[in-house]
Tab-separated table of C-alpha atoms in Angstrom:
chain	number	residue	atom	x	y	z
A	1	UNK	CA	-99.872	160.773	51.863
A	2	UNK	CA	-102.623	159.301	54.151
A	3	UNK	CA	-103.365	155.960	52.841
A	4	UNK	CA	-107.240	154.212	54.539
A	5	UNK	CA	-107.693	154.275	57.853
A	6	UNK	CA	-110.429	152.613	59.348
A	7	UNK	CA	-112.203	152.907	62.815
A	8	UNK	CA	-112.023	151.442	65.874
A	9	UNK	CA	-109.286	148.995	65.321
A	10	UNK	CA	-110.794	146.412	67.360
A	11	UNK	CA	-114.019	145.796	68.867
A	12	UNK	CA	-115.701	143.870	70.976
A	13	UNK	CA	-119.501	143.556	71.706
A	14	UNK	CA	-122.172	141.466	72.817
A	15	UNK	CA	-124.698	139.593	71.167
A	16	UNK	CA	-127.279	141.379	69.764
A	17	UNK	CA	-125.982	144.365	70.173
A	18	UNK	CA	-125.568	146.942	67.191
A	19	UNK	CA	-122.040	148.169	65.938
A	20	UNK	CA	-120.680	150.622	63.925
A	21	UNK	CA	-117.491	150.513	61.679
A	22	UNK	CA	-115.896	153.568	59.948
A	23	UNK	CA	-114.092	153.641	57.183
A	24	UNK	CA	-112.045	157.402	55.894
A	25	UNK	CA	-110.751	156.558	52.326
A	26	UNK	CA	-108.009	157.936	50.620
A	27	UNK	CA	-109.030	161.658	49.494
A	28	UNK	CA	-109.992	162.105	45.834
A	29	UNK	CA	-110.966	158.333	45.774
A	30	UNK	CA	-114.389	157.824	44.508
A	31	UNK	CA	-114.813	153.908	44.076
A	32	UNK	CA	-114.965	152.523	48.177
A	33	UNK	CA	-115.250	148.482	48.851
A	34	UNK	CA	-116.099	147.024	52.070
A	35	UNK	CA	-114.747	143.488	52.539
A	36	UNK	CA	-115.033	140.819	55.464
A	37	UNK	CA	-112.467	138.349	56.324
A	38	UNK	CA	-113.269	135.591	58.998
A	39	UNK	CA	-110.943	133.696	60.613
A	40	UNK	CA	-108.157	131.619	58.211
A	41	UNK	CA	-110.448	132.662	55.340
A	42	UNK	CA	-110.024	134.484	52.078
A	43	UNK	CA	-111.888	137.946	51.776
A	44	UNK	CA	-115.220	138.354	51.097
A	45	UNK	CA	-116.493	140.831	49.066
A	46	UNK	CA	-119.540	143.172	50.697
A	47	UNK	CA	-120.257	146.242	49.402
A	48	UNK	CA	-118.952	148.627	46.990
A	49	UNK	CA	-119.390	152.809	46.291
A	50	UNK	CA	-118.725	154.388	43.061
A	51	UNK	CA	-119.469	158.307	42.695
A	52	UNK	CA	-122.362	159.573	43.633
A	53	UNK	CA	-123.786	155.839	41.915
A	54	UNK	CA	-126.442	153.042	43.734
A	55	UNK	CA	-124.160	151.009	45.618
A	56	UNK	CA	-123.640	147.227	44.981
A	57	UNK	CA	-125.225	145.817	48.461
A	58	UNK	CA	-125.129	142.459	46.711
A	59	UNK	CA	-122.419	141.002	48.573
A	60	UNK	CA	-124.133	141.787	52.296
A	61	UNK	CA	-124.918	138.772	54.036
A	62	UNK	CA	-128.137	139.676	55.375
A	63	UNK	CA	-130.866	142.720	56.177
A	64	UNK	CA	-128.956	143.453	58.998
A	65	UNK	CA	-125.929	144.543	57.454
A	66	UNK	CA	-126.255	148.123	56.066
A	67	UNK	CA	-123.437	150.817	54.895
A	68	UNK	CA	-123.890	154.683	54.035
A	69	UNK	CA	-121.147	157.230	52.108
A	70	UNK	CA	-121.670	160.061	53.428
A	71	UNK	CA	-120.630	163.189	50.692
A	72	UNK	CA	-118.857	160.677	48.825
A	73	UNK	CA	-115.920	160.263	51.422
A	74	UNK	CA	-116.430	158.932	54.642
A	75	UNK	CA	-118.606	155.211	54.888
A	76	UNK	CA	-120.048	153.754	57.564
A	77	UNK	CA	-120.635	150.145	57.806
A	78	UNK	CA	-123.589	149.132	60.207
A	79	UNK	CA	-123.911	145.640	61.666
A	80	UNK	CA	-127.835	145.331	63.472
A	81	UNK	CA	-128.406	142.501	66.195
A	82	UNK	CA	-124.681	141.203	66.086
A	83	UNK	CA	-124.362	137.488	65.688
A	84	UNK	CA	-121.089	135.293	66.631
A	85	UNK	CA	-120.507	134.506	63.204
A	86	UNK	CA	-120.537	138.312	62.286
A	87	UNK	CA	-116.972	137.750	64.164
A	88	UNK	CA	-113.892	138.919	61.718
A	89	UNK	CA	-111.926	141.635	60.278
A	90	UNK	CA	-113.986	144.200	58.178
A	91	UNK	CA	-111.823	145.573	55.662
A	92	UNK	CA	-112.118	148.792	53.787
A	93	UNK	CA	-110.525	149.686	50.430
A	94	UNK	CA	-110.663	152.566	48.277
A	95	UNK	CA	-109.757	153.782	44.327
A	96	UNK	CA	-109.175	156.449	42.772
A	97	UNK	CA	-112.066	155.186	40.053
A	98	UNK	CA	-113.667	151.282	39.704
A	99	UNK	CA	-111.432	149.171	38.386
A	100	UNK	CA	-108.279	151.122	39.607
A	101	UNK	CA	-105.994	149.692	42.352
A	102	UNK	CA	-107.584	148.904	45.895
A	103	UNK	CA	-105.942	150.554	48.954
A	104	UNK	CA	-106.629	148.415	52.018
A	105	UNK	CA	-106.759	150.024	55.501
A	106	UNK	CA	-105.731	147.565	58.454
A	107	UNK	CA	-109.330	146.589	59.407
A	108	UNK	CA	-111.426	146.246	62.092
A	109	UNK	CA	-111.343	142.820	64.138
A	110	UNK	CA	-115.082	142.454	65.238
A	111	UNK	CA	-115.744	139.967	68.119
A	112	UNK	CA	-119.321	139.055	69.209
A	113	UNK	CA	-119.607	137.518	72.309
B	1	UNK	CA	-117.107	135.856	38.301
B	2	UNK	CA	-114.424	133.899	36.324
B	3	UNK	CA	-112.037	131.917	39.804
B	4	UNK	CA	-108.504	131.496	39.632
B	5	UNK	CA	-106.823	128.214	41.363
B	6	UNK	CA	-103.502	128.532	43.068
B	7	UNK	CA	-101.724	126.223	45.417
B	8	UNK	CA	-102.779	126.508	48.749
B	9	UNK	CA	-98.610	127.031	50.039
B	10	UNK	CA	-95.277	127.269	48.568
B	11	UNK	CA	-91.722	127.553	49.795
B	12	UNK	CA	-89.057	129.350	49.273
B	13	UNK	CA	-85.198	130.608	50.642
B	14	UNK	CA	-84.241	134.002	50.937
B	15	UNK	CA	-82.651	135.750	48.176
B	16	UNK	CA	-83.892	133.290	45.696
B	17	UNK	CA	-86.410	133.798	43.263
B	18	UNK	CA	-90.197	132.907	43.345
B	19	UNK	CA	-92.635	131.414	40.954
B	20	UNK	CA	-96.293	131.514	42.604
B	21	UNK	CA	-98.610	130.610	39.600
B	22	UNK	CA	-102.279	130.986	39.006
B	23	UNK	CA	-104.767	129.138	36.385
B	24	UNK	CA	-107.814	131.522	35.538
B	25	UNK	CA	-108.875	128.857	32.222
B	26	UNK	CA	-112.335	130.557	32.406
B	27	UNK	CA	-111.158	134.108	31.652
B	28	UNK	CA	-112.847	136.453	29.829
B	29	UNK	CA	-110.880	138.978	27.096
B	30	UNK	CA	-111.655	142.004	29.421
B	31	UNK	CA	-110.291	140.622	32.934
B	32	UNK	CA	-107.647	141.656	34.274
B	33	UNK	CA	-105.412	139.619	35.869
B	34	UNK	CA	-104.169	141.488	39.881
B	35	UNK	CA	-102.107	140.466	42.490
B	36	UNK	CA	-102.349	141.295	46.031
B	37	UNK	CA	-100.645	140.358	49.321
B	38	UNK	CA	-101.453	140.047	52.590
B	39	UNK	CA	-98.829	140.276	55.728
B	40	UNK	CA	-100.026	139.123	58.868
B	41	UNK	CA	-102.601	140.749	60.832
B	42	UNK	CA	-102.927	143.456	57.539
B	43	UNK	CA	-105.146	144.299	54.607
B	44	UNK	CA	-104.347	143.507	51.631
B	45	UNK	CA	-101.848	144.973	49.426
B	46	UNK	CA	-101.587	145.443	45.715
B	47	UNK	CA	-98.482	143.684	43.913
B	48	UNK	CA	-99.064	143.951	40.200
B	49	UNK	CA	-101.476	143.269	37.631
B	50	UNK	CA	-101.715	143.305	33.879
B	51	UNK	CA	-104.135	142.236	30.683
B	52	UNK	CA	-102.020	140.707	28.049
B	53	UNK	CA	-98.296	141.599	28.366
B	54	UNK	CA	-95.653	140.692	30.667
B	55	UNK	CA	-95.316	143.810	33.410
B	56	UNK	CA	-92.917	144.630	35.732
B	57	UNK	CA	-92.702	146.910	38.340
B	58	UNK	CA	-90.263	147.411	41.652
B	59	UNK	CA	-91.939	144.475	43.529
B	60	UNK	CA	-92.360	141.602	41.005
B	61	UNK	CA	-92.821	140.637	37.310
B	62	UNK	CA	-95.944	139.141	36.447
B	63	UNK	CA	-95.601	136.446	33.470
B	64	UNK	CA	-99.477	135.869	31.434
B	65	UNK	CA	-99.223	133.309	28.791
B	66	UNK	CA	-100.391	133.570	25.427
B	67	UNK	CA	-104.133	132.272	25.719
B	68	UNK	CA	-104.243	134.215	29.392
B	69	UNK	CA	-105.253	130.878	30.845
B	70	UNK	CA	-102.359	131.145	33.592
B	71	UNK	CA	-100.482	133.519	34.835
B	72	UNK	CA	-97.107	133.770	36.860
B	73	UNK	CA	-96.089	136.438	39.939
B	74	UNK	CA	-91.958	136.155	40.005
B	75	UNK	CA	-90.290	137.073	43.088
B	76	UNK	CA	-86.873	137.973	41.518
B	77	UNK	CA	-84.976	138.122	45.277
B	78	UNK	CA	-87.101	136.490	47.849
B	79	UNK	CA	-86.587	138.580	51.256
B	80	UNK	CA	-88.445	137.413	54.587
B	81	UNK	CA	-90.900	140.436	54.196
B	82	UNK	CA	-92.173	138.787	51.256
B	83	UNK	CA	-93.677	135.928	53.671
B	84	UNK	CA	-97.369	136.363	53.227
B	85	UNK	CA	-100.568	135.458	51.564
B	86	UNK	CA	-100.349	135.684	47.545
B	87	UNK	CA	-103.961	135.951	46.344
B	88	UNK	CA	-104.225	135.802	42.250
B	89	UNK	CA	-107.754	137.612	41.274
B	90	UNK	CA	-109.265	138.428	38.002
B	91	UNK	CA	-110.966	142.249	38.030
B	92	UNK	CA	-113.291	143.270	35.555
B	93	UNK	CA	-113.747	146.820	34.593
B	94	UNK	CA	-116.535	147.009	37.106
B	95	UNK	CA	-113.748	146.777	39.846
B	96	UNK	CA	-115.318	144.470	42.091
B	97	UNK	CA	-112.459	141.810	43.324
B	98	UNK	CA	-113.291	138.364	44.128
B	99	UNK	CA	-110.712	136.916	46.147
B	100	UNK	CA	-109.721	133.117	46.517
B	101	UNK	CA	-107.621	131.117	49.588
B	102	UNK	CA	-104.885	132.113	47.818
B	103	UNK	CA	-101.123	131.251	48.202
B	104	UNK	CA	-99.515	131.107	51.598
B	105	UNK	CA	-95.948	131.565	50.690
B	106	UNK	CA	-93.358	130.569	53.230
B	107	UNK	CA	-89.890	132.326	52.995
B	108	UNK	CA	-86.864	130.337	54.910
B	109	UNK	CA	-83.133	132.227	55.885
């Protein structure tokens, strides 16, 4: 079946500009994770959907990182006012509940300029 | 979260088997203890994982001593595909993962 896919692939923008990053899980999954991995570094956790639950934001760096689910499938992460160090690969996982096993998709490398 | 310390690289020829190991002394009696992988220029992917008993499955064996203070991933056949990042992470039933640097595992021919 489909595994995660995630949307664009790559992307580049300028500073200060505002992005958008898409993630479609794997159908039927309810938990989704959003995860950022910078250059020769380990994977940071960011956010994390479960259900029709609040979502843990407490991983976001700053105000200017949001994300939405919209109807429990499809999220949207949102960087405002891009920063070089926003520069990475944003990775999306999903499960079929919390605590289940994550499905990556391939990412999104993010470059600010 | 509880961290897990693994060497930062390990080698290894092909077709022989793999011991990667992880300490997690801080673990609590709910974590569980995953594996993932990570190919080049890929997401993660998920190896094994297990609570208290040895498991197995069609891509390793993972070893968890008796007082779950360490843990082992076995390779049983090392192939070149299984050159990649080896990250050891403890989940909790709220499913968060935190991941380390993990193990950069180098597979010779």
């Amino acid at each position: 079946g489909a595994g995660v896919s995630q949307s664009p692939s790559n992307k580049v923008t300028e500073k200060g500009k505002d992005v958008e990053l898409r993630c479609d899980p794997i159908s039927g999954h309810t938990a989704l994770y959003w995860y950022r991995q910078s250059l020769g570094q380990g994977l940071e956790f960011l956010i994390y959907f479960q259900g029709n639950s609040a979502p843990d934001k407490s991983g976001l760096p700053s105000d200017r990182f949001s994300a939405e689910r919209t109807g429990g499938s499809v999220s949207t992460l949102t960087i405002q006012r891009t920063q070089q160090e926003d520069s990475a690969v944003y990775l999306c996982a999903s499960s079929l509940d919390r605590a289940e096993t994550q499905y990556f998709g391939p990412g999104t490398r993010l470059l600010v300029l | 979260d509880a961290k897990t310390t693994q060497p930062n690289s390990m080698e290894s020829n092909e077709e022989e088997p793999v011991h990667l190991p992880c300490n997690h002394s801080t673990i609590s009696g709910t974590d569980y203890i995953h594996w993932y992988r990570q190919l080049p220029s890929q997401g993660p992917e998920y190896v094994i994982h297990g609570l208290t008993s040895n498991v197995n499955n069609r891509m390793a064996s993972l070893a968890i001593a008796e007082d779950r203070k360490s843990s082992t991933l076995i390779l049983h056949r090392a192939t070149l595909r299984d050159a990649a990042v080896y990250y050891c992470i403890l989940g909790t039933s709220y499913g968060k993962l935190t991941f380390g640097q993990g193990t950069i595992l180098t597979v010779h021919p």
